[in-house]
Amino acid sequence: MRRAGTSWLLAISTMVAGTVASGAVTAPAARAAGPVAADDGAAVAEETWIDPRTVDLTIRTPAVGGQEKTRVMLPAGWSRTAGRTWPVVYAYQGGNDDYLSWVRGSQLASLAAKWDVIVALPSGGTHGGYTDWYNYGKGGTPRWETFHTEEVLQLLERNYRAGTRRAALGVSSGGQGAITYAARHRGMFAYAVSFSGVLRLTKPGLPSMLMLQGLGFGDDPFRTWGIPGVHDANWKAHDPYELAERLRGTGLYISSGTTGLPGPYDPDPVNPNGNVAGAVGEFLVGITATDFVARLKKLGIPATTNLYVGGWHNWRYWRPELDKAWPLMMDALGVEAPAGS
C-alpha cells in the first residue's frame, strides 16, 4: 500500500467510502464545510493518510513562515463528525531532528494505538524550536511557540475532534519546550513530561553553551532568546527554572542522566565509540534538571522524577522512561487503561 496525499477538497468529494486512487489509503470523510483555519490564518494545506488512523498534516503557518508538518495518530472509533472529543498528547521532537523522531526512536506509536487518546507530533525545527524568536527585540518569524500553542492546537480542535484535556511530552529540547509551555500557558496542559531537557536556561555558563550550539546549526544564536547579559529578561521569561511557580497544579515527570557517564544501555565504557556529544550533552542537561527538581521541592510542587547517574543523551534511555511516564500522563488526562493492560 502506498501513501496518498489527499487535500481536504478531494476528501470531501470522495466522502468516507471513496478511494483516492487505486491502492491508496482511503481518507475519512471531511465535514462538508471544509477545514477551519486557525485565528491567524494557519490552515491544513494537505493531508497524507498513512493508514486509516494515522495522518500527516502539511500546515501553512504564518507563525513559522512557510509549511510545517504534524503527524496525528487517531484512536479507534475516531471520526471527523464524532459527538465527542479526545484528550491529546502533544509530543515534541529534539533539536536537529524532525517530527517523526518519536516514531523512529520510540514505542509511542504502539502506545497510542492502544489508548483512547489522540497523539500529535508537530515539527519543532532543528534549533530554537520552542520559542517565538526574539530577533533582537523585533519579533517576527519563526514563532515556534505560537505554532505549537495556538496554530496546531486550534487546527486539531477545530478539525480533528481534539479536546482541551492535553499533555505535553518532549525529549531533549522538546522536553524543555514541554515544561516551558506548561508554565508559560498555565492550565493548557494537565501533565508535562521532560526527558533530558534543559530546564535551567539561565544557569551560569549555560547560555554560552547554547549559543555555541546555535552556531553549530548555522544560525545567528542571538536571534533565539537574545544576547546573554543584555536580554536577560527575555531569557528568564522562557526559563523553566524561573517559571517553576507557574507549574503548581500541573502534573510533572522529569528524568535525565546526571553525570555523562555511560549507563546500562550505552556501549562498553572502556570503548564508548567516541560518543562525546551524548555524554557531554547529558551531563549539561542533568545539571539543569537537578537544579529544576530542587527548585520544585523548595516550592512544594510535586513531581515524579528519575535523575539517574549513568546514561547518555539518547533514545535507549527515553524509551523506558516513556513506559514509566505514560500511565501517569493518561491518568492525568482521565484516560482509562485498555483492557488487559
mmCIF file of C-alpha atoms in Angstrom:
data_model
loop_
_atom_site.group_PDB
_atom_site.id
_atom_site.type_symbol
_atom_site.label_atom_id
_atom_site.label_comp_id
_atom_site.label_asym_id
_atom_site.label_seq_id
_atom_site.Cartn_x
_atom_site.Cartn_y
_atom_site.Cartn_z
ATOM 1 C CA MET A 1 0.000 0.000 0.000
ATOM 2 C CA ARG A 2 1.465 3.368 -0.939
ATOM 3 C CA ARG A 3 0.958 6.671 0.782
ATOM 4 C CA ALA A 4 -1.561 9.004 -0.745
ATOM 5 C CA GLY A 5 -1.666 12.750 -0.257
ATOM 6 C CA THR A 6 -5.256 13.960 -0.138
ATOM 7 C CA SER A 7 -6.401 17.542 0.063
ATOM 8 C CA TRP A 8 -9.484 18.458 2.060
ATOM 9 C CA LEU A 9 -11.324 19.219 -1.159
ATOM 10 C CA LEU A 10 -10.612 15.768 -2.525
ATOM 11 C CA ALA A 11 -11.589 14.152 0.765
ATOM 12 C CA ILE A 12 -14.911 15.996 0.646
ATOM 13 C CA SER A 13 -15.620 14.835 -2.888
ATOM 14 C CA THR A 14 -14.771 11.199 -2.239
ATOM 15 C CA MET A 15 -16.543 11.039 1.186
ATOM 16 C CA VAL A 16 -15.988 8.173 3.551
ATOM 17 C CA ALA A 17 -16.292 5.300 1.093
ATOM 18 C CA GLY A 18 -14.364 6.938 -1.713
ATOM 19 C CA THR A 19 -10.921 5.803 -2.767
ATOM 20 C CA VAL A 20 -8.375 8.469 -3.567
ATOM 21 C CA ALA A 21 -6.590 6.330 -6.114
ATOM 22 C CA SER A 22 -6.199 2.665 -6.890
ATOM 23 C CA GLY A 23 -4.319 1.064 -3.977
ATOM 24 C CA ALA A 24 -4.319 4.302 -1.954
ATOM 25 C CA VAL A 25 -5.375 4.756 1.642
ATOM 26 C CA THR A 26 -8.944 5.985 1.939
ATOM 27 C CA ALA A 27 -9.226 9.241 3.844
ATOM 28 C CA PRO A 28 -12.055 9.577 6.373
ATOM 29 C CA ALA A 29 -14.825 11.893 5.247
ATOM 30 C CA ALA A 30 -14.330 15.597 5.886
ATOM 31 C CA ARG A 31 -17.001 17.978 7.085
ATOM 32 C CA ALA A 32 -18.944 19.463 4.218
ATOM 33 C CA ALA A 33 -17.835 22.957 5.181
ATOM 34 C CA GLY A 34 -14.164 22.056 4.764
ATOM 35 C CA PRO A 35 -11.316 22.740 7.173
ATOM 36 C CA VAL A 36 -11.455 25.567 9.675
ATOM 37 C CA ALA A 37 -8.389 27.793 9.849
ATOM 38 C CA ALA A 38 -6.636 28.967 12.999
ATOM 39 C CA ASP A 39 -7.189 32.507 14.228
ATOM 40 C CA ASP A 40 -4.113 33.813 12.405
ATOM 41 C CA GLY A 41 -4.975 32.073 9.135
ATOM 42 C CA ALA A 42 -2.855 28.954 9.619
ATOM 43 C CA ALA A 43 -4.502 26.114 7.733
ATOM 44 C CA VAL A 44 -4.150 22.472 6.777
ATOM 45 C CA ALA A 45 -2.868 22.574 3.210
ATOM 46 C CA GLU A 46 -2.772 18.812 2.716
ATOM 47 C CA GLU A 47 -3.487 15.526 4.449
ATOM 48 C CA THR A 48 -1.374 12.450 3.749
ATOM 49 C CA TRP A 49 -3.047 9.349 5.166
ATOM 50 C CA ILE A 50 -0.510 6.724 6.199
ATOM 51 C CA ASP A 51 -3.231 4.332 7.337
ATOM 52 C CA PRO A 52 -6.855 4.834 8.497
ATOM 53 C CA ARG A 53 -5.687 6.062 11.908
ATOM 54 C CA THR A 54 -2.518 7.975 11.016
ATOM 55 C CA VAL A 55 -2.339 11.191 9.036
ATOM 56 C CA ASP A 56 0.449 13.636 8.238
ATOM 57 C CA LEU A 57 -0.717 17.234 8.027
ATOM 58 C CA THR A 58 1.033 19.880 5.975
ATOM 59 C CA ILE A 59 0.263 23.156 7.702
ATOM 60 C CA ARG A 60 0.599 26.605 6.171
ATOM 61 C CA THR A 61 1.870 28.543 9.160
ATOM 62 C CA PRO A 62 2.197 32.328 9.309
ATOM 63 C CA ALA A 63 3.870 31.898 12.697
ATOM 64 C CA VAL A 64 6.865 29.923 11.445
ATOM 65 C CA GLY A 65 6.625 31.026 7.821
ATOM 66 C CA GLY A 66 6.017 28.532 5.024
ATOM 67 C CA GLN A 67 4.827 24.981 5.659
ATOM 68 C CA GLU A 68 5.464 22.589 8.537
ATOM 69 C CA LYS A 69 4.444 19.005 9.232
ATOM 70 C CA THR A 70 2.470 17.413 12.050
ATOM 71 C CA ARG A 71 1.708 13.720 12.353
ATOM 72 C CA VAL A 72 -1.575 12.861 14.063
ATOM 73 C CA MET A 73 -2.312 9.407 15.481
ATOM 74 C CA LEU A 74 -6.028 8.852 15.982
ATOM 75 C CA PRO A 75 -7.755 6.467 18.410
ATOM 76 C CA ALA A 76 -10.056 3.601 17.498
ATOM 77 C CA GLY A 77 -13.568 4.878 16.852
ATOM 78 C CA TRP A 78 -12.418 8.330 15.807
ATOM 79 C CA SER A 79 -14.320 10.198 13.096
ATOM 80 C CA ARG A 80 -14.489 13.813 11.981
ATOM 81 C CA THR A 81 -18.145 14.002 12.920
ATOM 82 C CA ALA A 82 -17.990 12.195 16.260
ATOM 83 C CA GLY A 83 -20.188 13.594 19.000
ATOM 84 C CA ARG A 84 -17.245 13.663 21.389
ATOM 85 C CA THR A 85 -13.643 14.871 21.562
ATOM 86 C CA TRP A 86 -10.497 13.053 22.686
ATOM 87 C CA PRO A 87 -7.679 14.054 25.048
ATOM 88 C CA VAL A 88 -4.443 14.896 23.259
ATOM 89 C CA VAL A 89 -0.765 14.204 23.874
ATOM 90 C CA TYR A 90 1.491 16.694 22.094
ATOM 91 C CA ALA A 91 4.916 15.053 21.678
ATOM 92 C CA TYR A 92 7.806 17.354 20.807
ATOM 93 C CA GLN A 93 10.978 16.370 18.955
ATOM 94 C CA GLY A 94 14.545 17.103 19.961
ATOM 95 C CA GLY A 95 16.818 19.517 18.118
ATOM 96 C CA ASN A 96 18.460 18.632 14.821
ATOM 97 C CA ASP A 97 15.703 16.062 14.171
ATOM 98 C CA ASP A 98 12.211 16.070 12.696
ATOM 99 C CA TYR A 99 8.575 15.471 13.603
ATOM 100 C CA LEU A 100 8.856 11.708 13.030
ATOM 101 C CA SER A 101 11.673 11.200 15.537
ATOM 102 C CA TRP A 102 9.251 9.776 18.122
ATOM 103 C CA VAL A 103 8.096 7.208 15.556
ATOM 104 C CA ARG A 104 11.624 6.139 14.636
ATOM 105 C CA GLY A 105 13.074 6.272 18.128
ATOM 106 C CA SER A 106 10.368 5.055 20.463
ATOM 107 C CA GLN A 107 7.335 2.881 21.070
ATOM 108 C CA LEU A 108 4.999 5.899 21.094
ATOM 109 C CA ALA A 109 3.028 4.751 18.040
ATOM 110 C CA SER A 110 2.246 1.368 19.584
ATOM 111 C CA LEU A 111 1.219 3.024 22.843
ATOM 112 C CA ALA A 112 -1.033 5.451 21.019
ATOM 113 C CA ALA A 113 -2.738 2.606 19.157
ATOM 114 C CA LYS A 114 -3.897 1.006 22.426
ATOM 115 C CA TRP A 115 -5.235 4.037 24.270
ATOM 116 C CA ASP A 116 -8.276 6.253 23.720
ATOM 117 C CA VAL A 117 -6.249 9.368 23.030
ATOM 118 C CA ILE A 118 -5.030 11.479 20.114
ATOM 119 C CA VAL A 119 -1.256 11.881 19.790
ATOM 120 C CA ALA A 120 0.159 14.793 17.763
ATOM 121 C CA LEU A 121 3.779 15.106 16.647
ATOM 122 C CA PRO A 122 4.356 18.671 15.443
ATOM 123 C CA SER A 123 7.552 19.776 13.768
ATOM 124 C CA GLY A 124 9.916 21.666 16.037
ATOM 125 C CA GLY A 125 12.676 22.724 13.673
ATOM 126 C CA THR A 126 16.365 21.962 14.079
ATOM 127 C CA HIS A 127 17.241 24.683 16.595
ATOM 128 C CA GLY A 128 15.360 27.055 18.880
ATOM 129 C CA GLY A 129 12.099 25.322 18.100
ATOM 130 C CA TYR A 130 10.231 26.069 21.329
ATOM 131 C CA THR A 131 10.118 29.830 21.489
ATOM 132 C CA ASP A 132 8.997 32.776 19.407
ATOM 133 C CA TRP A 133 12.402 34.058 18.323
ATOM 134 C CA TYR A 134 13.439 37.330 19.901
ATOM 135 C CA ASN A 135 15.217 38.613 16.777
ATOM 136 C CA TYR A 136 16.968 41.386 18.725
ATOM 137 C CA GLY A 137 13.636 42.569 20.108
ATOM 138 C CA LYS A 138 11.978 42.879 16.696
ATOM 139 C CA GLY A 139 9.979 39.647 16.908
ATOM 140 C CA GLY A 140 8.771 38.044 13.699
ATOM 141 C CA THR A 141 9.368 34.561 12.358
ATOM 142 C CA PRO A 142 9.988 31.882 13.348
ATOM 143 C CA ARG A 143 7.406 31.867 16.115
ATOM 144 C CA TRP A 144 7.508 28.237 17.185
ATOM 145 C CA GLU A 145 5.694 28.762 20.457
ATOM 146 C CA THR A 146 2.784 30.335 18.595
ATOM 147 C CA PHE A 147 2.815 27.482 16.085
ATOM 148 C CA HIS A 148 2.621 24.871 18.840
ATOM 149 C CA THR A 149 0.359 26.522 21.400
ATOM 150 C CA GLU A 150 -2.030 28.327 19.069
ATOM 151 C CA GLU A 151 -1.963 27.169 15.456
ATOM 152 C CA VAL A 152 -1.599 23.407 15.926
ATOM 153 C CA LEU A 153 -3.970 23.316 18.900
ATOM 154 C CA GLN A 154 -6.649 25.304 17.092
ATOM 155 C CA LEU A 155 -6.391 23.284 13.884
ATOM 156 C CA LEU A 156 -6.685 19.962 15.713
ATOM 157 C CA GLU A 157 -9.502 21.132 17.948
ATOM 158 C CA ARG A 158 -11.477 22.651 15.092
ATOM 159 C CA ASN A 159 -10.976 19.879 12.549
ATOM 160 C CA TYR A 160 -9.931 16.596 14.182
ATOM 161 C CA ARG A 161 -12.049 16.337 17.357
ATOM 162 C CA ALA A 162 -9.111 17.108 19.622
ATOM 163 C CA GLY A 163 -10.190 18.068 23.118
ATOM 164 C CA THR A 164 -8.891 20.587 25.611
ATOM 165 C CA ARG A 165 -7.583 17.999 28.050
ATOM 166 C CA ARG A 166 -3.936 17.973 26.996
ATOM 167 C CA ALA A 167 -0.485 16.692 27.925
ATOM 168 C CA ALA A 168 2.921 17.836 26.665
ATOM 169 C CA LEU A 169 5.768 15.364 26.201
ATOM 170 C CA GLY A 170 9.274 16.016 24.896
ATOM 171 C CA VAL A 171 12.833 14.777 24.590
ATOM 172 C CA SER A 172 15.922 16.985 24.764
ATOM 173 C CA SER A 173 14.960 20.497 23.573
ATOM 174 C CA GLY A 174 11.413 19.179 23.192
ATOM 175 C CA GLY A 175 11.431 18.353 26.899
ATOM 176 C CA GLN A 176 12.433 21.916 27.642
ATOM 177 C CA GLY A 177 9.606 23.017 25.356
ATOM 178 C CA ALA A 178 7.028 20.837 27.108
ATOM 179 C CA ILE A 179 7.844 22.233 30.549
ATOM 180 C CA THR A 180 8.211 25.806 29.301
ATOM 181 C CA TYR A 181 4.856 25.722 27.533
ATOM 182 C CA ALA A 182 3.127 24.258 30.583
ATOM 183 C CA ALA A 183 4.496 27.112 32.686
ATOM 184 C CA ARG A 184 4.004 29.962 30.223
ATOM 185 C CA HIS A 185 0.478 28.806 29.329
ATOM 186 C CA ARG A 186 -0.792 27.865 32.750
ATOM 187 C CA GLY A 187 -3.668 25.408 32.552
ATOM 188 C CA MET A 188 -3.086 24.496 28.915
ATOM 189 C CA PHE A 189 -1.584 21.114 29.841
ATOM 190 C CA ALA A 190 -2.741 18.820 32.634
ATOM 191 C CA TYR A 191 0.586 16.982 32.545
ATOM 192 C CA ALA A 192 4.063 17.800 31.224
ATOM 193 C CA VAL A 193 6.982 15.427 30.682
ATOM 194 C CA SER A 194 10.655 16.158 30.029
ATOM 195 C CA PHE A 195 13.210 13.520 29.143
ATOM 196 C CA SER A 196 16.711 15.052 29.193
ATOM 197 C CA GLY A 197 15.522 18.599 28.635
ATOM 198 C CA VAL A 198 17.411 21.789 29.541
ATOM 199 C CA LEU A 199 15.375 23.052 32.490
ATOM 200 C CA ARG A 200 17.506 25.979 33.653
ATOM 201 C CA LEU A 201 18.347 28.100 30.632
ATOM 202 C CA THR A 202 19.980 30.855 32.651
ATOM 203 C CA LYS A 203 22.268 28.729 34.812
ATOM 204 C CA PRO A 204 25.673 30.494 34.754
ATOM 205 C CA GLY A 205 27.678 29.310 31.777
ATOM 206 C CA LEU A 206 24.813 27.512 30.054
ATOM 207 C CA PRO A 207 23.704 30.367 27.744
ATOM 208 C CA SER A 208 27.190 30.373 26.224
ATOM 209 C CA MET A 209 26.916 26.637 25.543
ATOM 210 C CA LEU A 210 23.536 27.134 23.891
ATOM 211 C CA MET A 211 24.941 29.947 21.772
ATOM 212 C CA LEU A 212 27.722 27.651 20.561
ATOM 213 C CA GLN A 213 25.147 25.039 19.718
ATOM 214 C CA GLY A 214 23.228 27.611 17.685
ATOM 215 C CA LEU A 215 26.366 28.430 15.746
ATOM 216 C CA GLY A 216 26.744 24.737 15.017
ATOM 217 C CA PHE A 217 23.338 24.739 13.355
ATOM 218 C CA GLY A 218 24.359 27.638 11.137
ATOM 219 C CA ASP A 219 22.069 30.180 12.822
ATOM 220 C CA ASP A 220 22.690 33.521 14.448
ATOM 221 C CA PRO A 221 22.278 32.213 18.014
ATOM 222 C CA PHE A 222 21.379 35.618 19.438
ATOM 223 C CA ARG A 223 18.139 35.640 17.440
ATOM 224 C CA THR A 224 16.551 32.943 19.612
ATOM 225 C CA TRP A 225 16.374 34.452 23.107
ATOM 226 C CA GLY A 226 18.666 37.440 22.711
ATOM 227 C CA ILE A 227 22.191 38.263 23.844
ATOM 228 C CA PRO A 228 23.014 36.835 27.283
ATOM 229 C CA GLY A 229 23.723 39.628 29.729
ATOM 230 C CA VAL A 230 21.860 42.128 27.558
ATOM 231 C CA HIS A 231 18.457 40.497 27.075
ATOM 232 C CA ASP A 232 18.352 38.532 30.323
ATOM 233 C CA ALA A 233 14.704 39.380 30.948
ATOM 234 C CA ASN A 234 13.695 37.505 27.817
ATOM 235 C CA TRP A 235 15.878 34.529 28.731
ATOM 236 C CA LYS A 236 14.273 34.343 32.172
ATOM 237 C CA ALA A 237 10.805 34.634 30.649
ATOM 238 C CA HIS A 238 11.460 31.319 28.881
ATOM 239 C CA ASP A 239 13.426 29.531 31.616
ATOM 240 C CA PRO A 240 11.569 26.630 33.299
ATOM 241 C CA TYR A 241 13.561 27.198 36.479
ATOM 242 C CA GLU A 242 12.454 30.817 36.708
ATOM 243 C CA LEU A 243 8.862 29.881 35.790
ATOM 244 C CA ALA A 244 8.589 26.951 38.186
ATOM 245 C CA GLU A 245 5.943 28.528 40.431
ATOM 246 C CA ARG A 246 3.581 28.626 37.451
ATOM 247 C CA LEU A 247 3.686 24.821 37.275
ATOM 248 C CA ARG A 248 1.749 24.437 40.504
ATOM 249 C CA GLY A 249 -1.249 22.232 39.727
ATOM 250 C CA THR A 250 0.326 20.661 36.624
ATOM 251 C CA GLY A 251 1.387 17.012 36.786
ATOM 252 C CA LEU A 252 5.105 16.660 36.088
ATOM 253 C CA TYR A 253 7.524 13.898 35.113
ATOM 254 C CA ILE A 254 11.212 14.827 34.923
ATOM 255 C CA SER A 255 14.030 12.459 34.026
ATOM 256 C CA SER A 256 17.655 12.848 32.996
ATOM 257 C CA GLY A 257 21.094 11.416 33.400
ATOM 258 C CA THR A 258 23.276 13.489 35.694
ATOM 259 C CA THR A 259 26.942 12.621 35.155
ATOM 260 C CA GLY A 260 27.560 11.997 31.453
ATOM 261 C CA LEU A 261 28.999 8.614 32.386
ATOM 262 C CA PRO A 262 27.880 5.608 30.335
ATOM 263 C CA GLY A 263 24.981 3.667 31.760
ATOM 264 C CA PRO A 264 23.449 0.224 31.289
ATOM 265 C CA TYR A 265 22.237 0.912 27.735
ATOM 266 C CA ASP A 266 25.447 2.506 26.444
ATOM 267 C CA PRO A 267 28.470 0.915 24.751
ATOM 268 C CA ASP A 268 31.277 -0.634 26.751
ATOM 269 C CA PRO A 269 32.602 2.215 28.945
ATOM 270 C CA VAL A 270 36.163 1.203 28.086
ATOM 271 C CA ASN A 271 35.439 1.739 24.396
ATOM 272 C CA PRO A 272 32.485 4.149 24.133
ATOM 273 C CA ASN A 273 32.879 4.630 20.375
ATOM 274 C CA GLY A 274 33.621 8.306 20.800
ATOM 275 C CA ASN A 275 30.089 9.299 21.821
ATOM 276 C CA VAL A 276 31.346 12.522 23.363
ATOM 277 C CA ALA A 277 28.314 14.577 22.354
ATOM 278 C CA GLY A 278 25.896 12.187 24.038
ATOM 279 C CA ALA A 279 27.950 12.149 27.208
ATOM 280 C CA VAL A 280 28.602 15.885 27.449
ATOM 281 C CA GLY A 281 25.050 16.721 26.410
ATOM 282 C CA GLU A 282 23.517 14.583 29.131
ATOM 283 C CA PHE A 283 25.906 15.959 31.731
ATOM 284 C CA LEU A 284 24.808 19.507 30.896
ATOM 285 C CA VAL A 285 21.083 18.803 30.838
ATOM 286 C CA GLY A 286 21.496 16.767 34.017
ATOM 287 C CA ILE A 287 22.885 19.770 35.865
ATOM 288 C CA THR A 288 19.851 21.821 34.874
ATOM 289 C CA ALA A 289 17.388 19.036 35.668
ATOM 290 C CA THR A 290 18.921 18.627 39.115
ATOM 291 C CA ASP A 291 18.554 22.366 39.775
ATOM 292 C CA PHE A 292 14.989 22.346 38.477
ATOM 293 C CA VAL A 293 13.909 19.403 40.633
ATOM 294 C CA ALA A 294 15.465 21.080 43.685
ATOM 295 C CA ARG A 295 13.531 24.246 42.827
ATOM 296 C CA LEU A 296 10.263 22.308 42.644
ATOM 297 C CA LYS A 297 10.952 20.735 46.042
ATOM 298 C CA LYS A 298 11.706 24.118 47.582
ATOM 299 C CA LEU A 299 8.402 25.440 46.230
ATOM 300 C CA GLY A 300 6.495 22.372 47.417
ATOM 301 C CA ILE A 301 5.422 21.441 43.878
ATOM 302 C CA PRO A 302 5.066 17.666 43.476
ATOM 303 C CA ALA A 303 6.705 15.876 40.567
ATOM 304 C CA THR A 304 7.681 12.363 39.587
ATOM 305 C CA THR A 305 11.420 12.371 38.950
ATOM 306 C CA ASN A 306 14.129 9.967 37.848
ATOM 307 C CA LEU A 307 17.585 11.536 37.881
ATOM 308 C CA TYR A 308 19.747 8.536 37.041
ATOM 309 C CA VAL A 309 23.531 8.533 37.435
ATOM 310 C CA GLY A 310 24.791 6.855 34.272
ATOM 311 C CA GLY A 311 23.335 7.270 30.811
ATOM 312 C CA TRP A 312 23.885 9.258 27.652
ATOM 313 C CA HIS A 313 21.621 11.517 25.628
ATOM 314 C CA ASN A 314 19.715 9.010 23.504
ATOM 315 C CA TRP A 315 16.535 7.035 22.928
ATOM 316 C CA ARG A 316 17.847 3.967 24.748
ATOM 317 C CA TYR A 317 17.034 5.807 27.981
ATOM 318 C CA TRP A 318 13.994 7.705 26.824
ATOM 319 C CA ARG A 319 12.104 4.550 25.768
ATOM 320 C CA PRO A 320 11.948 3.031 29.276
ATOM 321 C CA GLU A 321 11.168 6.476 30.678
ATOM 322 C CA LEU A 322 8.198 6.675 28.304
ATOM 323 C CA ASP A 323 6.863 3.383 29.678
ATOM 324 C CA LYS A 324 7.024 4.854 33.186
ATOM 325 C CA ALA A 325 5.577 8.263 32.367
ATOM 326 C CA TRP A 326 2.794 7.179 30.002
ATOM 327 C CA PRO A 327 0.314 5.709 32.539
ATOM 328 C CA LEU A 328 0.787 8.715 34.831
ATOM 329 C CA MET A 329 0.061 11.018 31.906
ATOM 330 C CA MET A 330 -3.014 9.001 30.930
ATOM 331 C CA ASP A 331 -4.305 9.144 34.497
ATOM 332 C CA ALA A 332 -3.934 12.933 34.485
ATOM 333 C CA LEU A 333 -5.902 13.064 31.226
ATOM 334 C CA GLY A 334 -8.641 10.824 32.638
ATOM 335 C CA VAL A 335 -7.990 8.114 30.039
ATOM 336 C CA GLU A 336 -8.802 4.577 31.175
ATOM 337 C CA ALA A 337 -6.255 1.850 30.631
ATOM 338 C CA PRO A 338 -7.102 -0.542 27.796
ATOM 339 C CA ALA A 339 -8.417 -3.958 28.736
ATOM 340 C CA GLY A 340 -5.686 -6.419 29.584
ATOM 341 C CA SER A 341 -3.029 -3.771 30.171
#
